[in-house]
Short mmCIF file of C-alpha atoms in Angstrom, two decimals:
data_model
loop_
_atom_site.label_atom_id
_atom_site.label_comp_id
_atom_site.label_asym_id
_atom_site.label_seq_id
_atom_site.Cartn_x
_atom_site.Cartn_y
_atom_site.Cartn_z
CA MET A 30 119.44 134.25 61.25
CA ARG A 31 119.69 136.61 64.20
CA ARG A 32 116.09 137.62 63.61
CA LEU A 33 115.10 133.95 63.65
CA PHE A 34 116.71 133.43 67.05
CA SER A 35 114.85 136.43 68.45
CA ASN A 36 111.56 134.78 67.49
CA LYS A 37 110.08 133.31 70.67
CA ILE A 38 108.09 130.62 68.89
CA PHE A 39 111.18 129.46 67.03
CA ILE A 40 113.14 129.25 70.29
CA VAL A 41 110.42 127.19 71.99
CA ILE A 42 110.22 124.81 69.01
CA LEU A 43 114.00 124.46 68.91
CA ILE A 44 114.20 123.67 72.61
CA THR A 45 111.32 121.23 72.28
CA LEU A 46 113.11 119.34 69.52
CA LEU A 47 116.28 119.25 71.58
CA VAL A 48 114.46 117.85 74.61
CA VAL A 49 112.63 115.28 72.47
CA VAL A 50 116.03 114.10 71.18
CA ILE A 51 117.21 113.78 74.78
CA ILE A 52 114.10 111.74 75.67
CA ILE A 53 114.56 109.39 72.72
CA MET A 54 118.28 108.96 73.40
CA SER A 55 117.65 108.26 77.08
CA THR A 56 115.66 105.15 76.09
CA ILE A 57 118.64 103.71 74.22
CA PRO A 58 120.84 101.47 76.39
CA GLY A 59 124.41 102.71 76.76
CA ASN A 60 123.60 106.26 75.70
CA PRO A 61 125.84 109.08 76.92
CA ILE A 62 122.86 111.29 77.85
CA ARG A 63 122.72 109.77 81.31
CA THR A 64 126.04 111.41 82.14
CA ILE A 65 124.13 114.72 82.28
CA THR A 66 122.77 113.76 85.67
CA ALA A 67 126.17 112.89 87.18
CA PRO A 68 127.13 116.52 87.94
CA VAL A 69 123.56 117.14 89.12
CA SER A 70 124.02 114.32 91.61
CA PHE A 71 127.17 115.92 93.06
CA VAL A 72 125.45 119.26 93.62
CA ILE A 73 121.85 118.37 94.35
CA ASP A 74 122.09 115.31 96.58
CA PRO A 75 124.03 116.93 99.43
CA ILE A 76 121.64 119.90 99.37
CA GLN A 77 118.61 117.62 99.33
CA LYS A 78 120.02 115.63 102.25
CA GLY A 79 120.50 118.92 104.11
CA VAL A 80 116.93 120.06 103.44
CA LYS A 81 115.65 116.66 104.56
CA SER A 82 117.62 116.62 107.80
CA VAL A 83 116.63 120.21 108.63
CA GLY A 84 112.98 119.40 107.89
CA GLU A 85 113.12 116.31 110.06
CA GLY A 86 114.78 118.36 112.80
CA ILE A 87 112.01 120.95 112.70
CA THR A 88 109.34 118.25 112.70
CA GLY A 89 111.03 116.62 115.67
CA PHE A 90 111.22 119.96 117.46
CA PHE A 91 107.52 120.70 117.02
CA SER A 92 106.61 117.17 118.07
CA ALA A 93 108.60 117.64 121.24
CA VAL A 94 106.91 121.00 121.91
CA THR A 95 103.46 119.50 121.37
CA GLU A 96 104.22 116.66 123.75
CA GLY A 97 105.48 119.10 126.32
CA MET A 98 102.31 121.19 126.11
CA ASP A 99 100.12 118.13 126.60
CA ILE A 100 102.05 117.17 129.66
CA ARG A 101 101.86 120.70 131.02
CA LYS A 102 98.08 120.42 131.10
CA GLU A 103 98.33 117.34 133.30
CA ASN A 104 101.08 118.51 135.59
CA GLU A 105 102.42 122.05 135.38
CA GLU A 106 105.29 121.52 137.81
CA LEU A 107 106.72 118.44 136.12
CA LYS A 108 106.20 119.65 132.55
CA ALA A 109 109.82 120.02 131.51
CA GLU A 110 110.95 116.77 133.07
CA ILE A 111 108.04 114.73 131.68
CA ALA A 112 108.47 116.21 128.23
CA GLN A 113 112.10 115.21 128.26
CA LEU A 114 111.33 111.71 129.48
CA GLU A 115 108.54 111.23 126.95
CA TYR A 116 110.85 112.24 124.18
CA GLN A 117 113.54 109.85 125.38
CA VAL A 118 111.03 106.99 125.64
CA ALA A 119 109.86 107.66 122.09
CA GLN A 120 113.45 107.65 120.90
CA GLY A 121 114.11 104.43 122.80
CA GLU A 122 111.07 102.69 121.35
CA GLU A 123 112.12 103.69 117.87
CA ALA A 124 115.62 102.37 118.51
CA ILE A 125 114.25 99.04 119.78
CA ARG A 126 111.95 98.71 116.76
CA ARG A 127 114.80 99.40 114.36
CA TRP A 128 117.04 96.92 116.17
CA GLU A 129 114.36 94.21 115.92
CA GLU A 130 113.98 94.87 112.19
CA LEU A 131 117.71 94.75 111.60
CA LYS A 132 117.94 91.53 113.60
CA ASP A 133 115.30 89.99 111.30
CA ALA A 134 117.20 91.20 108.25
CA PHE A 135 120.42 89.58 109.41
CA HIS A 136 118.61 86.33 110.05
CA ILE A 137 117.25 86.33 106.50
CA LYS A 138 120.71 87.04 105.17
CA ASP A 139 121.61 83.49 106.05
CA THR A 140 118.83 82.33 103.73
CA PHE A 141 120.25 84.35 100.85
CA GLU A 142 123.87 83.65 101.61
CA ASN A 143 125.06 84.39 98.06
CA TYR A 144 123.90 87.96 98.42
CA ARG A 145 125.37 90.81 100.34
CA ILE A 146 122.75 93.04 101.93
CA ILE A 147 123.45 96.76 102.11
CA GLY A 148 121.19 99.12 104.05
CA ALA A 149 120.35 102.59 102.78
CA PRO A 150 117.91 105.28 103.90
CA VAL A 151 115.22 106.51 101.50
CA LEU A 152 116.20 109.97 100.25
CA THR A 153 113.32 111.09 98.07
CA ARG A 154 109.84 109.90 97.26
CA GLU A 155 107.46 110.53 94.38
CA ALA A 156 107.14 113.99 92.81
CA ASP A 157 103.69 113.25 91.40
CA GLU A 158 101.63 110.31 90.21
CA TRP A 159 103.81 109.75 87.13
CA PHE A 160 107.19 110.78 88.51
CA SER A 161 107.09 108.12 91.18
CA VAL A 162 110.55 106.58 91.23
CA ILE A 163 112.29 106.85 94.61
CA ARG A 164 115.92 107.56 95.48
CA ILE A 165 118.05 105.94 98.15
CA ASP A 166 121.23 107.12 99.81
CA LEU A 167 123.54 104.56 98.22
CA GLY A 168 125.65 105.61 95.27
CA GLN A 169 128.84 104.99 93.38
CA ASN A 170 130.80 106.99 95.95
CA ASP A 171 129.71 104.42 98.53
CA GLY A 172 131.22 101.71 96.36
CA PHE A 173 127.93 100.62 94.85
CA LEU A 174 128.59 100.35 91.16
CA LEU A 175 125.82 99.28 88.82
CA PHE A 176 126.44 98.80 85.15
CA GLN A 177 123.96 99.50 82.38
CA ASP A 178 121.16 96.93 82.05
CA GLN A 179 121.92 95.43 85.45
CA SER A 180 119.85 95.62 88.58
CA CYS A 181 119.51 94.44 92.17
CA ALA A 182 116.51 93.52 94.29
CA VAL A 183 115.51 95.98 97.01
CA VAL A 184 113.79 94.67 100.14
CA ASP A 185 112.54 96.07 103.44
CA ALA A 186 113.80 95.17 106.88
CA ARG A 187 111.55 92.11 106.95
CA MET A 188 112.96 90.98 103.62
CA ASN A 189 109.75 91.73 101.70
CA LEU A 190 110.22 92.88 98.13
CA ILE A 191 110.07 96.65 97.59
CA GLY A 192 111.42 97.06 94.08
CA ARG A 193 114.59 97.03 92.03
CA ILE A 194 117.52 99.33 91.44
CA MET A 195 117.28 101.19 88.13
CA THR A 196 120.37 103.37 88.03
CA SER A 197 123.18 104.36 90.33
CA GLU A 198 124.66 107.84 90.39
CA PRO A 199 127.65 109.15 92.35
CA GLU A 200 125.66 110.03 95.48
CA SER A 201 122.45 108.02 95.22
CA SER A 202 120.52 105.37 93.30
CA LYS A 203 117.06 105.18 91.76
CA VAL A 204 114.67 102.45 92.85
CA LEU A 205 111.71 101.34 90.76
CA PRO A 206 109.01 100.49 93.32
CA LEU A 207 106.89 97.36 93.19
CA LEU A 208 103.71 99.39 92.59
CA HIS A 209 105.17 101.30 89.62
CA GLU A 210 103.59 100.58 86.22
CA GLY A 211 107.02 99.76 84.81
CA PHE A 212 107.73 97.08 87.41
CA SER A 213 107.22 93.38 86.83
CA VAL A 214 108.67 90.25 88.40
CA SER A 215 108.32 86.52 87.92
CA ALA A 216 106.69 85.03 91.03
CA LYS A 217 105.53 81.67 92.30
CA VAL A 218 103.10 80.40 94.85
CA ASN A 219 105.02 79.73 98.03
CA THR A 220 104.52 75.96 98.06
CA VAL A 221 106.61 73.07 96.76
CA ASN A 222 106.49 73.30 92.92
CA GLY A 223 104.14 76.30 93.19
CA ALA A 224 102.72 77.77 89.96
CA VAL A 225 104.80 80.48 88.30
CA VAL A 226 102.96 83.74 87.53
CA ARG A 227 103.76 87.37 86.77
CA VAL A 228 103.38 90.23 89.27
CA SER A 229 103.38 93.76 87.92
CA GLY A 230 102.45 97.31 88.84
CA GLU A 231 99.18 98.62 87.45
CA THR A 232 97.94 102.19 87.09
CA THR A 233 94.44 101.39 88.24
CA LEU A 234 95.68 99.65 91.41
CA LYS A 235 98.65 101.80 92.37
CA GLN A 236 96.76 104.29 94.48
CA ASP A 237 95.28 101.46 96.55
CA GLY A 238 98.75 99.97 97.07
CA LEU A 239 97.98 96.79 95.09
CA CYS A 240 99.58 94.85 92.21
CA LYS A 241 98.22 92.76 89.39
CA VAL A 242 98.98 89.05 88.89
CA THR A 243 98.88 87.78 85.31
CA ARG A 244 100.02 84.77 83.26
CA ILE A 245 98.26 82.40 85.62
CA PRO A 246 98.41 78.91 84.06
CA VAL A 247 95.05 77.50 82.99
CA THR A 248 95.74 74.34 84.97
CA ILE A 249 96.28 76.21 88.23
CA ASP A 250 93.77 78.06 90.36
CA LEU A 251 95.25 80.69 92.62
CA LYS A 252 93.27 81.13 95.81
CA VAL A 253 92.69 84.12 98.04
CA GLY A 254 95.30 83.96 100.77
CA ASP A 255 98.00 82.33 98.64
CA GLU A 256 101.43 83.81 99.30
CA LEU A 257 103.62 84.75 96.34
CA VAL A 258 107.41 84.85 96.46
CA THR A 259 109.97 85.61 93.75
CA SER A 260 110.51 82.60 91.48
CA GLY A 261 114.16 83.29 90.69
CA GLN A 262 113.45 82.97 86.96
CA GLY A 263 115.17 85.55 84.84
CA GLY A 264 118.14 85.77 87.16
CA LEU A 265 117.50 89.27 88.48
CA PHE A 266 115.88 88.38 91.79
CA PRO A 267 116.87 85.43 93.96
CA ALA A 268 114.08 82.93 94.54
CA GLY A 269 112.08 83.09 97.73
CA ILE A 270 111.73 86.82 98.49
CA PRO A 271 108.20 87.32 99.87
CA ILE A 272 106.11 89.66 97.68
CA GLY A 273 102.57 89.59 99.04
CA VAL A 274 99.31 87.74 99.34
CA ILE A 275 96.46 87.20 96.88
CA ILE A 276 93.32 89.12 97.87
CA SER A 277 91.08 88.46 94.86
CA VAL A 278 91.00 86.42 91.65
CA ASP A 279 89.28 86.92 88.31
CA TYR A 280 88.87 83.86 86.11
CA SER A 281 86.05 85.28 83.99
CA SER A 282 88.24 84.99 80.90
CA GLU A 283 90.21 81.80 80.32
CA LEU A 284 92.65 83.71 78.15
CA ASN A 285 93.23 86.46 80.66
CA ARG A 286 93.17 85.01 84.14
CA THR A 287 94.21 87.65 86.64
CA ALA A 288 94.42 88.21 90.37
CA ILE A 289 95.06 91.12 92.73
CA LEU A 290 97.99 90.99 95.14
CA GLN A 291 98.43 92.93 98.36
CA PRO A 292 102.19 93.49 98.80
CA TYR A 293 103.65 92.89 102.24
CA ALA A 294 105.84 95.99 102.07
CA ASN A 295 104.18 99.33 102.73
CA LEU A 296 106.18 101.87 100.78
CA ASN A 297 104.69 104.85 102.57
CA ASP A 298 106.14 103.83 105.92
CA ILE A 299 109.57 102.77 104.76
CA LYS A 300 112.51 104.85 105.90
CA ASP A 301 115.31 102.38 105.20
CA VAL A 302 115.71 99.78 102.49
CA PHE A 303 118.15 96.94 101.86
CA VAL A 304 119.79 96.25 98.52
CA MET A 305 120.63 92.63 97.68
CA VAL A 306 123.93 92.59 95.84
CA PRO A 307 125.12 89.24 94.46
CA GLU A 308 128.45 88.14 95.94
CA GLU A 309 131.20 88.22 93.33
CA ASN A 310 132.21 84.58 93.85
CA SER A 311 128.68 83.21 93.79
CA ASP A 312 127.29 81.35 90.82
CA THR A 313 123.79 82.80 91.04
CA THR A 314 123.44 84.80 87.85
CA ALA A 315 125.23 86.79 85.24
CA ASP A 316 124.50 89.83 87.39
CA THR A 317 127.32 88.75 89.63
CA GLU A 318 129.95 89.95 87.22
CA ALA A 319 128.30 93.24 86.55
CA VAL A 320 127.30 94.44 89.98
CA SER A 321 130.06 95.02 92.45
CA VAL A 322 130.48 96.52 95.83
CA VAL A 323 133.95 97.87 96.42
CA SER A 324 133.49 98.99 99.98
CA PRO A 325 130.08 98.53 101.53
CA ARG A 326 128.75 101.11 103.95
CA MET B 5 120.04 145.03 83.30
CA LYS B 6 122.64 145.77 85.95
CA LYS B 7 125.12 143.11 87.06
CA LYS B 8 123.66 143.21 90.57
CA GLU B 9 120.17 142.52 89.25
CA ILE B 10 121.40 139.61 87.16
CA ILE B 11 123.18 138.07 90.14
CA ARG B 12 120.06 138.50 92.26
CA LYS B 13 117.96 136.79 89.60
CA PHE B 14 120.29 133.78 89.32
CA VAL B 15 120.71 133.38 93.06
CA VAL B 16 117.01 133.70 93.89
CA TYR B 17 115.86 131.38 91.12
CA GLY B 18 118.63 128.88 91.99
CA VAL B 19 117.78 128.80 95.67
CA TYR B 20 114.04 128.53 95.12
CA ILE B 21 114.30 125.80 92.48
CA ILE B 22 116.63 123.65 94.59
CA PHE B 23 114.75 124.27 97.83
CA LEU B 24 111.24 123.69 96.49
CA SER B 25 112.17 120.58 94.52
CA ALA B 26 114.02 119.10 97.50
CA LEU B 27 111.07 119.93 99.76
CA GLN B 28 108.57 118.29 97.40
CA VAL B 29 110.38 114.98 97.08
CA SER B 30 111.59 114.80 100.68
CA PHE B 31 108.26 115.40 102.43
CA SER B 32 105.77 114.38 99.77
CA ASP B 33 103.66 112.48 102.32
CA SER B 34 103.27 115.66 104.39
CA PHE B 35 101.97 117.72 101.47
CA SER B 36 99.42 115.42 99.88
CA ILE B 37 95.68 115.04 99.55
CA ASN B 38 94.17 111.74 98.45
CA GLY B 39 97.58 110.56 97.26
CA GLN B 40 98.25 113.67 95.18
CA VAL B 41 101.43 115.47 96.24
CA ALA B 42 101.58 119.29 96.29
CA ASP B 43 103.47 119.99 93.08
CA LEU B 44 105.71 122.79 94.32
CA MET B 45 107.92 122.57 91.22
CA LEU B 46 104.98 122.92 88.85
CA VAL B 47 103.41 125.78 90.81
CA PHE B 48 106.75 127.60 90.90
CA VAL B 49 107.20 127.28 87.13
CA ILE B 50 103.61 128.39 86.45
CA LEU B 51 103.93 131.46 88.66
CA THR B 52 107.33 132.35 87.23
CA GLY B 53 105.88 132.31 83.73
CA TYR B 54 102.79 134.19 84.85
CA LEU B 55 104.64 136.92 86.72
CA PHE B 56 107.94 137.26 84.89
CA GLY B 57 107.35 136.22 81.30
CA LEU B 58 108.45 133.70 78.69
CA LYS B 59 112.25 133.87 78.94
CA ASP B 60 112.25 133.26 82.68
CA ALA B 61 109.64 130.51 82.24
CA ILE B 62 111.78 128.67 79.69
CA VAL B 63 114.94 128.70 81.80
CA VAL B 64 113.19 127.94 85.10
CA GLY B 65 111.00 125.29 83.44
CA LEU B 66 113.95 123.45 81.93
CA ILE B 67 116.04 123.46 85.10
CA THR B 68 113.13 122.47 87.32
CA GLY B 69 112.21 119.74 84.83
CA LEU B 70 115.76 118.41 84.88
CA LEU B 71 115.59 118.13 88.68
CA ARG B 72 112.20 116.45 88.41
CA ASP B 73 113.66 113.91 86.01
CA TYR B 74 116.69 113.43 88.23
CA TYR B 75 114.74 112.86 91.43
CA ALA B 76 111.83 110.79 90.19
CA GLY B 77 111.94 110.53 86.39
CA PRO B 78 109.44 108.03 85.03
CA ALA B 79 110.48 104.55 83.98
CA PHE B 80 109.81 103.30 80.48
CA GLU B 81 109.65 99.57 79.97
CA GLY B 82 109.69 99.51 76.17
CA GLY B 83 108.52 95.93 75.89
CA THR B 84 111.53 94.48 77.71
CA ASP B 85 112.00 93.41 81.30
CA GLN B 86 114.60 96.10 81.86
CA PRO B 87 112.91 99.48 82.41
CA VAL B 88 114.96 102.56 81.60
CA ALA B 89 114.82 105.88 83.43
CA LEU B 90 113.48 108.47 81.02
CA LEU B 91 115.32 111.76 80.96
CA GLY B 92 113.71 114.85 79.49
CA LEU B 93 110.01 114.22 79.98
CA GLY B 94 109.94 116.38 83.09
CA MET B 95 111.92 119.06 81.25
CA LEU B 96 109.41 119.05 78.40
CA LEU B 97 106.37 119.17 80.69
CA MET B 98 107.79 121.90 82.91
CA LEU B 99 108.92 123.89 79.86
CA TYR B 100 105.42 123.90 78.42
CA ALA B 101 103.80 124.59 81.78
CA GLY B 102 105.94 127.72 82.00
CA VAL B 103 105.44 128.73 78.38
CA ILE B 104 101.66 128.31 78.53
CA SER B 105 101.50 130.18 81.80
CA SER B 106 103.55 133.07 80.37
CA VAL B 107 101.26 133.58 77.37
CA LEU B 108 97.84 132.39 78.53
CA PHE B 109 95.53 135.16 79.79
CA THR B 110 98.43 137.35 80.90
CA LYS B 111 96.93 140.32 79.04
CA ALA B 112 93.49 139.70 80.48
CA PHE B 113 94.83 139.00 83.97
CA HIS B 114 97.43 141.82 83.89
CA ARG B 115 99.67 139.53 85.97
CA LYS B 116 97.70 140.48 89.09
CA LEU B 117 98.55 138.40 92.14
CA PRO B 118 95.09 137.01 93.05
CA LEU B 119 94.60 135.84 89.48
CA GLY B 120 97.77 133.77 89.86
CA PHE B 121 95.55 131.23 91.63
CA VAL B 122 93.35 131.02 88.55
CA GLN B 123 96.42 130.59 86.35
CA VAL B 124 97.71 127.78 88.59
CA MET B 125 94.31 126.10 88.42
CA ILE B 126 94.14 126.31 84.61
CA VAL B 127 97.69 125.10 83.99
CA THR B 128 97.44 122.36 86.65
CA VAL B 129 94.35 120.94 84.95
CA SER B 130 96.08 121.18 81.55
CA TYR B 131 99.18 119.46 82.96
CA LYS B 132 97.15 116.62 84.43
CA VAL B 133 95.12 116.12 81.26
CA VAL B 134 98.27 116.07 79.10
CA GLY B 135 99.95 113.78 81.65
CA HIS B 136 97.12 111.24 81.55
CA VAL B 137 97.07 111.28 77.73
CA LEU B 138 100.86 110.85 77.54
CA PHE B 139 100.69 108.05 80.06
CA VAL B 140 98.06 106.15 78.10
CA ILE B 141 100.24 106.51 74.99
CA MET B 142 103.30 105.25 76.89
CA LEU B 143 101.34 102.27 78.21
CA ALA B 144 100.25 101.44 74.67
CA ILE B 145 103.81 101.75 73.30
CA SER B 146 105.25 99.57 76.05
CA GLY B 147 102.55 96.94 75.45
CA ARG B 148 101.31 97.05 79.05
CA GLY B 149 97.67 96.78 78.02
CA SER B 150 94.88 99.25 77.57
CA GLU B 151 93.53 99.29 81.12
CA TYR B 152 93.52 102.75 82.61
CA LEU B 153 91.63 104.86 85.12
CA SER B 154 88.05 105.76 84.24
CA LEU B 155 87.14 109.38 83.52
CA PHE B 156 85.39 109.58 86.90
CA GLU B 157 88.49 108.25 88.69
CA ILE B 158 90.71 110.71 86.84
CA VAL B 159 88.53 113.62 87.92
CA THR B 160 87.92 112.59 91.52
CA ASP B 161 91.23 110.90 92.38
CA SER B 162 93.64 112.91 90.27
CA LEU B 163 92.42 116.28 88.97
CA ILE B 164 90.46 117.63 91.93
CA PRO B 165 92.87 116.65 94.74
CA GLN B 166 95.84 117.88 92.71
CA MET B 167 94.12 121.19 92.04
CA ILE B 168 93.27 121.70 95.70
CA VAL B 169 96.74 120.85 96.96
CA ASN B 170 98.41 123.01 94.29
CA LEU B 171 96.16 125.96 95.11
CA LEU B 172 97.17 125.63 98.75
CA ALA B 173 100.82 125.71 97.70
CA THR B 174 100.24 128.74 95.48
CA ALA B 175 99.82 131.30 98.25
CA PRO B 176 103.30 131.05 99.82
CA ILE B 177 105.07 130.69 96.47
CA LEU B 178 103.22 133.66 95.04
CA LEU B 179 104.22 135.80 98.02
CA MET B 180 107.80 134.55 97.83
CA LEU B 181 108.08 135.52 94.16
CA ARG B 182 106.36 138.85 94.66
CA TYR B 183 108.12 140.07 97.79
CA MET B 184 111.34 138.03 97.91
CA GLY B 185 111.60 137.26 94.24
CA PRO B 186 114.18 137.59 91.49
CA TYR B 187 113.12 141.14 90.61
CA LYS B 188 112.95 144.31 92.66
CA ASN B 189 109.34 144.99 93.72
CA GLY B 190 108.35 141.72 92.08
CA ILE B 191 108.20 143.30 88.63
CA ASN B 192 110.13 142.30 85.53
CA LYS B 193 110.45 145.75 83.97
CA ARG B 194 111.42 144.27 80.61
CA LEU B 195 107.86 143.04 80.25
CA LEU B 196 106.58 146.58 80.62
CA LEU B 197 108.77 147.97 77.83
CA GLY B 198 106.78 148.24 74.67
CA SER B 199 103.72 146.60 76.15
CA GLY B 200 102.00 149.81 77.14
CA GLU B 201 101.55 148.39 80.63
CA THR B 202 102.43 150.37 83.69
CA GLU B 203 103.50 149.20 87.09
CA ASN B 204 99.98 149.90 88.30
CA LEU B 205 98.80 146.92 86.34
CA TRP B 206 100.87 144.73 88.62
CA ARG B 207 99.36 145.96 91.78
CA THR B 208 97.05 143.72 93.69
CA ASN B 209 94.53 146.36 94.71
#
């Protein structure tokens, strides 16, 4: 037996089997495997936040230096003062932009009055083309508790759909982005009694930042320029969240009528997202009972 | 192995794994070419296997894979509208990247530093090919259709940019492991025992 465990091939096969069991179990709802990542969250998230803030600090420092050098070329005597002022102006512009976005978000909140909107910065982005789920800085320790098989819509500051919450851990939560192959949502054309279709992520379109529209009724012709919003069917997303605009249609097959959608939200530029949590006393969906916010940020 | 050496190994591997994985997912847009992010985690695992052997590759591969799954683990739809976050796929891929790197061409390459670039290139291509195959299988299982990237798109939009960006990331990681790595002088002496190799085989010149 001891000899067997000193065999490298045997060890690799054994570990492989163990990992395969973990993979299979992780696909089963309610499995205990997911608790493995809870301690990881406690240790890794604070470190990752630290690395991110240090990195952003260094980037900011070099930006400031670069600006200062440019100004020095124009006016050597006023270099330091101009550099400082330029930096402050940039900071001020950023603050104004953020304030405008937040103002828009609060206005929209009135439209979705049965939902509480919680802001959270984006922590991590994709690791590669297949590991492309993102993490946000909103976790169970912030009072955001998400039970198995439940989810919440995630939107940007202009209330455009970004994705949905997949899991919540103690320090952060995973968001499945709109462009991800695993994402799909029931949508409708943003008109009175607009046709209901399906919007989903597609491998062949992901890199171009586009989504695929399927299940287009034979009786309806989507047109380029049509705006799609969430339909509210299925109960996960409230109706009326803007998704994007149709940029091309393909009716070559009557059985498989498709279209391409350009989402409004640009995931590459997003720094902060907003999670739409159903209010506990609303009668929107069954999600209401499952998702709760104890103490919002 | 002395206690001090063991502590050094754990600390150095721990710091590098956490730092590189955090760097990759925090600033992915800064380290990307044509949408392909510099895979610091993968390069680190490949070079660990290449330089320090199978045992290190297994441990580092599994831990790095766990972090990969934690940060950005893929979602599996499974035919329902509720996608689940897969746990373990990153561990499996990173494990095999390390294992392959620790056995493939190590005798021919003598673990020489410049040939680490070749090893990264070979394993990166293998990783991408396996990844695309696995992804097609997952799409088929989840019933999301048979549409996938063409061979030309895979080569030009996935393989080549990923190889370039990973090769760029190889240089600093290789130097980190060699000169500030888990072993003194960048050599795992256990690999030399019984192999007939000498330390000269590790030298770059």
